[in-house]
Amino acid sequence: MADRPAVESIEQHNLALQHHFVNMEQQRNAASLGMWLFLATEIMFFGGLFCSYLIYRYWYPNEFAIASRALSLPIGTVNTAVLICSSLTVALSVRAAQVGQRKMLVILLLLTMLFGLTFLGVKGYEWHDEYERHHVPGLAFNISDLTAEYPQIHIDPVHTQLFFALYFAMTGLHALHMIIGVGLFCFITFYAWKGHYGPDYHTPLENSGLYWHFVDIVWIYLFPLLYLIDRHPLK
Amino acid sequence: MATATTIVAERENYLNKEFGIRSWLLTTDHKRIALLYLIWITFFFFIGGFYALLIRLELLTPAGDLVQSDTYNKLFSMHGQVMIFFFLIPSIPAVLGNFLVPMMIGAKDLAFPRINLLSWYLLVVSGILMLHAMMLGGVDTGWTFYTPFSTAFSNSHVIEAGVSIFIAGFSSILTGLNFVVTIHRMRAPGMTWGRLPLFIWAHYATSIIQLLGTPVLAVTLLLVVADRAANMGIFDATRGGDPLLFQHLFWFYSHPAVYIMILPSMGVINEVITCFSRKRVFGYAFVAFASIAIAVLGFLVWAHHMFVAGISLYSALIFSLLSYSVAVPSAIKVFNWTATMYKGSIQYNTPLLYALGFIGLFTMGGMTGLFLACLGIDVHVTDTYFVIAHFHYIMVGGAVMGYLAGIHFWWPKISGRMYPEGWGRLAALIVFIGFNLTFFPQFILGYLGMPRRYWQYPPEFQVLNVLSTAGSTILAVGYVLPMIYLLWSMRYGKIADENPWRAAGLEWTTASPPPTTNFEETPVVTWEAYNYDEIDAPQQEVKVGG
């Protein structure tokens, strides 16, 4: 395993190498495997919610279709675009670290956080809108504004609450992950600004990037599930 | 203490390197964290045990005289939650695994020492929350949090307990994550997968379950809390929600959780049986892959907890069949342990007594598991004491026996002292007798139809219940004894040399107690696991033990 001479690794990386690793390569591989495993646990975490959503959607297709029309397609689309941009800036920031452009790295990280905060702001606006329209289950829930638009379709308004319960659970947990991600990038940006990350060592940046991409991918699934299915005019 | 027996007492090791409370609470040494876990979970073990004794005391008589139904509901709920989430799940992985996984593979520490410490703190925070919930009055939902009772009807502290277990889950996830990364990335030169001790394979399989199962429990508990706190109605049948969905999600974790408890125990048994039989384990590869097979199959059997809950007959049939399949790798292990002992030169030291107890009790627990996997019998005995007896044979007769075997086996390594062998054997015997007296009558009670979770019962069940209560007091003595003599031995026990059992395994090649970095220099492995023929061959003149 340790085929690299130990002296070389000590000379090159003695600052970041922790005592229990043989060399930087082992340390980097361990950190990266750890992050991938953590993301696997996250898939299971969101998986429970996706599973519940799919089952209820299958049971109550009309209720879910009508309820999902309460969500604003333009806002959702814009937010998706914002998030994809943030993934791009993260990917570019890793590249900037690899080629040693410190200034570019910091700018890209700041942009990432800006996109992230934009997403959260827009999401907060959406939630507030839903609150005002009484679409939050448990808080004077009332869906009559939507059902009135489709008098020809028989639905049970009670079941539309399930859509919103899962909508808030899923987007809420996703937003929580975004907040954690932005918090993470505060530290990463600070250390990047101090010049900790360069071509030799940028594992924390890379792993935070992985986490950020994962959070994006969750949204890439949430967006069609919540916003896009059955958007065509109901008969 | 400056006597002739402590010539090398000043040698620096992980225990005497630093002193003071800070050096423990801020340590990143896996061995010290293991001891922090040991203290914390022992505390919870005795709390859970106290609840168990109160339950047995109430069931001494048919009438509800010690406590009434509400209190009784809380007693068994708290007993279950404390024992499962605060003792059994962390027991072997977080204590023995934490201590031994890096040492067995020749590493200086786990891959993420600070995350390791974090996971202990998460368990502490969740434990304090749980204690607080208990002081407010506890939870009466059973350990299973079944909806809609937990979300809409229970008047107990479901939210706090739910949040507590949510946090405990992350402690478990992080431990599992640390183990998988460590086993993949930190092995010493020459420590190939085929040379890993089976303890490591068992922990690898356990960690996979912790990683993939626990997040589902976490999100499920979160939905229960949301249902209860914010009235979201996700599991509320009156609003189209499905209580059965809760059960599916809950058991998706909580059945594999049984294997989180038993697999590490099996790992301990491998080490103990081979050492005290002086033989290489029979069928290494089969035992190793049996652990993985149990972890994988364990994810496909959860709905056997729901046979009478209203799932479709066809899915019940399939889950019944799949449940039987877990018996195959489990039986492979039992047969291979037996075959390992065959023609071995056996020494009946305390760890082996516990291990033999494990094999017998686990076999009974496993066989009665087949009864329960069978649809027809399960319908008859669902929610009776038969089920209680079955899973206590697995979790107490299996997991706790394995835990005690391991604690005794590695005690010289952990503390640098020998435990008193005579007291050890006596305690092992008391535990075995007390256990059987407690739980065997419950098989009969269950088969006769005594339901679980009631504080009263018809008078004709009294004799068997008295036997069971009597057994539980014996069992309690058996559990208190090791705590006393192990604490005693930390100061007065015989000094242990680096390998008192002449056991195979890298952890025995370093000093007892080990130095902070585990090994003076990174070992290079050139031998197969359990090479007892090589260990014993050249030095037959060395006499060890009685």
XYZ file of C-alpha atoms in Angstrom, chain B:
546
model
C 1.979 -0.323 44.192
C 5.767 -0.159 43.706
C 6.194 -3.891 44.031
C 8.119 -6.408 42.019
C 5.097 -7.138 39.837
C 5.150 -3.684 38.267
C 8.595 -3.583 36.757
C 7.396 -2.152 33.460
C 4.470 -0.213 34.893
C 5.868 3.099 33.712
C 5.723 2.131 30.046
C 3.586 4.708 28.287
C 0.204 3.477 27.035
C -3.104 4.976 25.988
C -4.367 5.035 29.564
C -1.468 6.769 31.285
C -0.310 9.006 28.453
C -2.488 11.876 29.627
C -4.604 12.379 32.692
C -7.528 14.588 33.551
C -11.100 14.890 32.396
C -10.208 17.050 29.381
C -7.837 14.448 28.013
C -10.755 12.024 27.957
C -13.593 14.260 26.794
C -11.554 15.733 23.937
C -9.682 12.584 22.976
C -9.607 11.349 19.409
C -7.957 8.043 20.343
C -10.288 5.236 19.296
C -9.350 3.234 22.394
C -10.291 6.003 24.776
C -13.507 6.679 22.863
C -14.302 2.983 23.184
C -14.030 3.322 26.956
C -16.221 6.431 26.916
C -18.813 4.357 25.077
C -18.365 1.518 27.545
C -19.169 3.780 30.483
C -22.125 5.431 28.788
C -23.811 2.273 27.536
C -23.210 0.392 30.790
C -25.126 3.157 32.537
C -28.011 2.681 30.105
C -27.806 -1.090 30.359
C -28.540 -0.871 34.051
C -31.361 1.631 33.506
C -32.905 -0.703 30.943
C -32.338 -3.623 33.269
C -34.049 -1.776 36.080
C -37.124 -1.323 33.882
C -37.003 -5.027 33.055
C -36.956 -5.957 36.724
C -39.948 -3.706 37.394
C -41.813 -5.402 34.550
C -41.018 -8.853 35.923
C -41.967 -7.754 39.423
C -45.364 -6.580 38.224
C -45.904 -9.887 36.436
C -45.193 -11.867 39.599
C -48.907 -11.863 40.339
C -51.842 -12.050 37.948
C -53.418 -8.845 39.220
C -52.130 -5.394 38.415
C -50.837 -4.524 41.875
C -47.391 -2.942 41.587
C -48.273 -0.603 38.712
C -51.340 0.119 36.629
C -51.667 -0.224 32.887
C -50.444 3.267 31.947
C -47.273 2.927 33.987
C -46.755 -0.608 32.746
C -46.990 0.603 29.141
C -44.253 3.095 29.879
C -42.106 0.516 31.629
C -41.924 -1.859 28.681
C -41.623 0.982 26.175
C -38.699 2.548 27.988
C -37.128 -0.847 28.568
C -37.221 -1.507 24.828
C -36.032 1.886 23.676
C -33.197 2.104 26.181
C -31.971 -1.427 25.636
C -32.148 -1.324 21.840
C -31.033 2.176 20.945
C -28.755 2.979 23.872
C -27.272 -0.379 24.682
C -27.559 -3.125 22.068
C -27.016 -1.115 18.884
C -23.881 0.634 20.161
C -22.724 -2.237 22.396
C -20.204 -4.344 20.498
C -19.509 -2.033 17.531
C -18.987 1.128 19.534
C -17.050 -0.446 22.399
C -15.194 -3.514 21.152
C -15.332 -2.549 17.481
C -14.033 0.910 18.221
C -11.222 -0.520 20.274
C -10.326 -3.407 18.015
C -11.106 -2.624 14.380
C -8.029 -0.408 13.895
C -5.825 -2.735 15.945
C -6.924 -5.884 14.138
C -6.104 -4.450 10.736
C -2.865 -2.829 11.843
C -3.965 0.815 11.708
C -3.107 3.622 14.103
C -6.682 4.819 14.442
C -10.037 4.850 12.691
C -10.093 6.830 9.454
C -11.984 9.758 11.010
C -11.032 10.101 14.690
C -12.888 13.356 15.233
C -16.065 11.977 13.669
C -15.638 9.029 16.016
C -15.666 11.383 18.988
C -18.600 13.259 17.475
C -20.610 10.068 17.282
C -20.032 9.474 21.001
C -21.228 12.978 21.760
C -24.307 12.426 19.598
C -25.095 9.357 21.677
C -24.589 11.373 24.851
C -26.904 14.138 23.664
C -29.556 11.665 22.590
C -29.141 9.772 25.858
C -29.647 12.936 27.887
C -32.747 13.766 25.856
C -34.049 10.267 26.505
C -33.339 10.555 30.231
C -35.154 13.857 30.259
C -38.129 12.319 28.467
C -38.093 9.538 31.054
C -38.123 11.988 33.930
C -41.109 13.756 32.402
C -42.896 10.414 32.332
C -41.509 8.536 29.357
C -43.218 7.065 26.342
C -46.003 4.494 26.214
C -45.972 3.559 22.524
C -43.763 0.505 22.818
C -40.320 0.824 21.282
C -41.990 0.625 17.860
C -43.775 4.032 17.811
C -46.700 2.525 15.904
C -48.991 5.063 14.292
C -51.687 6.344 14.693
C -51.250 5.764 18.437
C -47.907 7.574 18.559
C -48.988 10.434 16.313
C -52.528 11.124 17.458
C -53.468 9.377 20.705
C -50.561 8.807 23.040
C -50.325 11.281 25.920
C -46.644 10.645 26.501
C -43.432 12.308 25.333
C -43.231 10.860 21.857
C -41.619 13.901 20.237
C -38.696 14.096 22.601
C -38.081 10.357 22.495
C -38.365 10.412 18.694
C -35.829 13.225 18.375
C -33.563 11.422 20.817
C -33.569 8.237 18.757
C -33.159 10.270 15.570
C -29.898 11.637 16.995
C -28.794 8.238 18.307
C -29.288 6.996 14.750
C -26.741 9.449 13.417
C -24.282 8.289 16.029
C -24.756 4.774 14.718
C -24.452 5.864 11.069
C -21.190 7.696 11.703
C -19.697 4.711 13.520
C -20.610 2.448 10.611
C -19.218 4.920 8.102
C -15.961 5.139 10.019
C -15.627 1.351 10.095
C -16.259 0.833 6.386
C -13.754 3.491 5.377
C -11.209 2.208 7.891
C -11.528 -1.392 6.738
C -11.230 -0.350 3.089
C -8.451 2.179 3.355
C -6.404 1.634 6.502
C -5.307 -2.016 6.383
C -1.653 -2.688 7.095
C 0.587 -4.002 4.306
C -0.204 -7.670 3.708
C -3.570 -7.530 5.503
C -5.620 -8.718 2.542
C -9.390 -9.227 2.658
C -8.836 -12.965 2.967
C -6.630 -12.468 6.029
C -9.003 -10.209 7.940
C -10.213 -11.596 11.252
C -13.862 -12.622 10.999
C -14.603 -10.010 13.663
C -13.768 -7.444 10.975
C -15.997 -9.111 8.395
C -18.844 -9.118 10.895
C -18.340 -5.437 11.610
C -18.122 -4.670 7.920
C -21.504 -6.339 7.372
C -22.941 -4.556 10.403
C -21.706 -1.214 9.154
C -23.407 -1.714 5.817
C -26.721 -2.190 7.615
C -26.076 0.842 9.801
C -25.324 2.924 6.727
C -28.265 1.844 4.602
C -30.917 1.122 7.212
C -30.588 3.803 9.864
C -31.321 6.784 7.578
C -34.711 5.266 6.803
C -35.532 5.061 10.507
C -34.371 8.654 10.854
C -36.679 9.978 8.187
C -39.555 7.836 9.466
C -39.200 9.205 12.986
C -39.002 12.678 11.515
C -42.349 12.107 9.784
C -43.853 10.814 13.039
C -42.622 13.919 14.834
C -43.972 16.111 12.010
C -47.308 14.306 12.186
C -47.531 14.786 15.915
C -46.066 18.272 16.262
C -47.346 19.929 13.089
C -50.382 17.758 12.406
C -49.142 16.880 8.916
C -51.216 13.700 8.652
C -48.775 11.628 6.610
C -49.661 8.435 8.502
C -53.186 9.518 9.437
C -55.774 7.169 7.909
C -58.569 9.697 8.347
C -56.747 11.939 5.894
C -55.749 9.246 3.431
C -52.423 8.493 5.051
C -51.377 4.916 5.646
C -50.323 3.575 9.062
C -49.052 0.477 7.274
C -46.613 2.658 5.356
C -45.170 3.642 8.711
C -44.767 -0.005 9.652
C -43.042 -0.778 6.357
C -40.602 2.096 6.780
C -40.032 1.350 10.449
C -39.306 -2.335 9.959
C -37.175 -1.653 6.916
C -34.675 -0.423 9.481
C -35.770 -2.241 12.575
C -35.569 -5.738 11.259
C -32.032 -5.283 9.900
C -31.323 -3.620 13.255
C -31.590 -7.082 14.781
C -28.584 -8.010 12.663
C -26.800 -4.847 13.780
C -27.094 -6.356 17.245
C -26.268 -9.983 16.472
C -23.619 -9.815 13.705
C -20.905 -8.144 15.824
C -21.630 -10.707 18.492
C -21.023 -13.466 15.957
C -17.759 -11.729 15.139
C -16.683 -11.997 18.771
C -17.651 -15.665 18.905
C -15.345 -16.443 15.945
C -12.352 -15.017 17.772
C -13.156 -16.713 21.068
C -13.971 -20.153 19.671
C -10.848 -20.338 17.530
C -8.598 -19.155 20.347
C -9.869 -21.531 23.007
C -10.057 -24.453 20.583
C -6.537 -23.687 19.284
C -7.721 -24.212 15.725
C -8.163 -22.256 12.535
C -11.840 -21.485 11.990
C -13.598 -24.120 9.903
C -14.539 -22.666 6.506
C -13.208 -19.115 6.833
C -14.674 -17.927 3.533
C -18.102 -19.345 4.316
C -18.255 -17.652 7.691
C -17.056 -14.363 6.205
C -19.592 -14.379 3.407
C -22.332 -15.592 5.732
C -21.989 -12.251 7.530
C -22.439 -10.370 4.274
C -25.317 -12.658 3.267
C -27.096 -12.021 6.567
C -26.687 -8.276 6.061
C -28.086 -8.432 2.519
C -30.913 -10.896 3.184
C -31.776 -8.985 6.348
C -33.001 -6.133 4.179
C -35.524 -8.357 2.388
C -37.532 -9.788 5.257
C -38.987 -6.838 7.171
C -42.644 -7.469 6.489
C -42.652 -10.667 8.561
C -43.347 -8.275 11.440
C -46.580 -7.345 9.682
C -48.181 -10.691 8.822
C -51.322 -9.848 10.772
C -51.251 -6.115 10.041
C -53.205 -6.385 6.807
C -50.568 -6.803 4.101
C -51.545 -8.863 1.087
C -51.366 -12.631 1.353
C -48.984 -12.835 -1.601
C -46.460 -10.445 -0.174
C -46.774 -12.243 3.160
C -45.936 -15.518 1.424
C -42.880 -14.034 -0.236
C -41.655 -12.398 2.947
C -42.192 -15.670 4.777
C -40.043 -17.504 2.242
C -37.332 -14.834 2.329
C -37.316 -14.928 6.119
C -36.508 -18.623 6.006
C -33.534 -17.859 3.792
C -31.774 -15.962 6.601
C -31.553 -19.272 8.421
C -29.053 -20.559 5.847
C -26.112 -18.231 6.557
C -26.961 -18.288 10.276
C -26.823 -22.074 10.298
C -23.553 -22.011 8.342
C -22.041 -20.029 11.168
C -23.340 -22.310 13.908
C -22.184 -25.451 12.100
C -18.786 -23.949 11.356
C -18.224 -22.953 14.971
C -19.135 -26.468 16.028
C -16.818 -27.905 13.421
C -14.060 -25.565 14.596
C -14.329 -26.988 18.099
C -14.349 -30.564 16.825
C -11.030 -32.154 17.834
C -9.766 -28.838 19.155
C -7.840 -28.662 22.409
C -10.444 -26.793 24.338
C -9.892 -24.604 27.400
C -13.019 -23.620 29.252
C -12.140 -20.056 30.085
C -14.839 -17.486 30.749
C -15.024 -16.119 27.189
C -15.540 -19.618 25.835
C -18.280 -20.310 28.375
C -20.119 -17.251 27.147
C -19.458 -18.280 23.548
C -20.862 -21.748 24.144
C -23.865 -20.128 25.792
C -24.200 -17.963 22.728
C -24.218 -20.919 20.346
C -26.887 -22.767 22.297
C -29.131 -19.798 22.950
C -28.711 -18.314 19.485
C -29.632 -21.670 17.976
C -32.821 -21.762 20.035
C -33.590 -18.163 19.199
C -32.946 -18.833 15.538
C -35.038 -21.996 15.413
C -37.999 -20.286 17.049
C -37.441 -17.546 14.493
C -38.346 -20.136 11.884
C -41.597 -20.789 13.731
C -42.336 -17.090 13.435
C -41.326 -16.880 9.794
C -43.937 -19.545 9.112
C -47.195 -17.764 8.315
C -49.519 -20.266 9.977
C -47.705 -20.393 13.306
C -47.002 -16.674 13.304
C -50.683 -15.837 13.113
C -51.215 -18.022 16.157
C -48.399 -16.590 18.289
C -48.236 -12.969 17.051
C -47.956 -10.512 19.944
C -47.612 -13.270 22.516
C -44.795 -14.062 24.900
C -43.513 -16.534 22.331
C -42.262 -13.562 20.331
C -40.804 -11.967 23.461
C -38.932 -15.154 24.316
C -37.717 -15.554 20.725
C -36.153 -12.145 20.373
C -34.713 -12.169 23.876
C -32.964 -15.418 23.001
C -31.420 -13.572 20.050
C -30.743 -10.229 21.688
C -29.898 -11.236 25.258
C -28.935 -14.861 24.783
C -27.110 -13.925 21.591
C -25.974 -10.342 21.506
C -25.368 -9.767 25.231
C -23.622 -13.129 25.688
C -21.330 -12.262 22.789
C -20.724 -8.839 24.277
C -19.730 -10.339 27.631
C -17.558 -12.941 25.915
C -15.775 -10.139 24.101
C -15.402 -7.904 27.133
C -13.756 -10.763 29.046
C -11.648 -11.923 26.113
C -10.177 -8.480 25.400
C -10.227 -7.196 28.971
C -6.475 -7.891 29.396
C -5.850 -5.838 26.267
C -8.172 -3.031 27.284
C -7.148 -2.710 30.927
C -3.777 -4.427 31.048
C -5.091 -6.637 33.854
C -6.572 -10.114 34.034
C -10.098 -10.519 35.352
C -10.491 -13.157 38.117
C -11.109 -16.373 36.196
C -13.094 -18.150 38.918
C -15.523 -15.292 39.362
C -15.759 -14.985 35.592
C -16.786 -18.615 35.158
C -19.254 -18.349 38.017
C -20.869 -15.247 36.513
C -21.090 -16.889 33.091
C -22.862 -19.839 34.661
C -25.238 -17.602 36.612
C -26.075 -15.616 33.476
C -26.794 -18.814 31.552
C -29.017 -20.300 34.233
C -30.762 -17.020 34.994
C -31.351 -16.352 31.327
C -32.951 -19.711 30.628
C -35.079 -19.578 33.731
C -36.294 -16.111 32.720
C -37.061 -16.698 29.106
C -37.771 -20.372 28.540
C -41.080 -20.227 30.474
C -42.045 -17.347 28.195
C -42.002 -19.659 25.165
C -44.567 -21.828 26.886
C -46.588 -18.856 28.100
C -46.705 -17.475 24.589
C -47.666 -20.760 23.062
C -50.472 -21.026 25.620
C -51.649 -17.614 24.482
C -50.411 -15.052 27.001
C -50.272 -11.751 25.078
C -47.378 -9.354 25.383
C -47.711 -5.797 26.722
C -50.373 -6.464 29.387
C -49.922 -5.767 33.059
C -52.399 -8.468 34.129
C -52.897 -12.085 33.141
C -55.189 -15.007 33.962
C -54.214 -16.843 37.192
C -53.399 -20.121 35.389
C -50.268 -18.467 33.940
C -48.852 -17.588 37.334
C -46.465 -20.500 37.918
C -44.579 -19.867 34.709
C -44.489 -16.133 35.377
C -43.083 -16.691 38.861
C -40.349 -18.871 37.337
C -39.578 -16.132 34.856
C -39.410 -13.427 37.518
C -37.197 -15.621 39.682
C -34.908 -16.137 36.702
C -34.686 -12.411 36.068
C -33.305 -11.792 39.549
C -30.663 -14.475 39.010
C -29.838 -12.888 35.666
C -29.482 -9.515 37.376
C -26.918 -10.993 39.776
C -25.085 -12.447 36.796
C -24.876 -9.000 35.193
C -23.865 -7.102 38.313
C -21.064 -9.541 39.168
C -18.874 -8.831 36.095
C -19.244 -5.130 36.651
C -17.923 -5.498 40.187
C -15.012 -7.843 39.492
C -13.980 -6.092 36.289
C -13.789 -2.792 38.149
C -11.915 -4.576 40.939
C -9.469 -6.099 38.460
C -8.552 -2.702 37.018
C -6.628 -2.118 40.222
C -6.003 -5.505 41.773
C -6.081 -7.893 38.815
C -3.008 -9.803 37.754
C -0.904 -7.814 35.256
C -1.543 -9.135 31.775
C 1.245 -9.651 29.281
C 0.722 -8.725 25.663
C -0.901 -12.020 24.728
C -2.274 -13.906 27.722
C -4.399 -16.261 25.585
C -1.641 -16.911 23.027
C -4.254 -15.749 20.561
C -3.842 -14.982 16.879
C -4.555 -11.492 15.636
C -2.602 -8.250 15.358
C -4.171 -6.771 18.498
C -2.256 -9.369 20.522
C 1.124 -8.455 19.009
C 1.248 -5.131 20.803
C 1.512 -4.278 24.465
C -1.383 -4.508 26.955
C -2.659 -1.840 27.292
C -1.548 -0.667 23.851
C 0.368 2.540 23.221
C -1.650 5.435 21.801
C -0.514 4.674 18.259
C -1.382 0.985 18.790
C 1.881 -0.385 17.351
C 5.469 0.728 17.771
C 5.781 0.380 14.014
C 3.219 -0.538 11.377
C 3.014 -4.332 11.220
C 3.481 -6.244 7.986
C 1.215 -9.277 7.749
C 2.616 -12.421 6.185
C 0.363 -15.031 7.773
C -3.241 -16.184 7.394
C -5.907 -15.463 10.004
C -6.204 -17.880 12.949
C -2.847 -19.587 12.323
C -3.077 -21.498 15.591
C -1.168 -24.460 14.187
C 1.815 -22.158 13.610
C 1.438 -20.375 16.957
C 1.298 -23.611 18.911
C 3.807 -25.667 16.927
C 7.243 -24.327 17.916
C 6.642 -23.520 21.567
C 4.814 -26.430 23.091
C 6.780 -26.011 26.293
C 4.858 -22.788 27.088
C 2.046 -23.540 29.467
C -0.824 -21.088 29.651
C -3.858 -21.116 31.864
C -5.049 -23.927 34.124
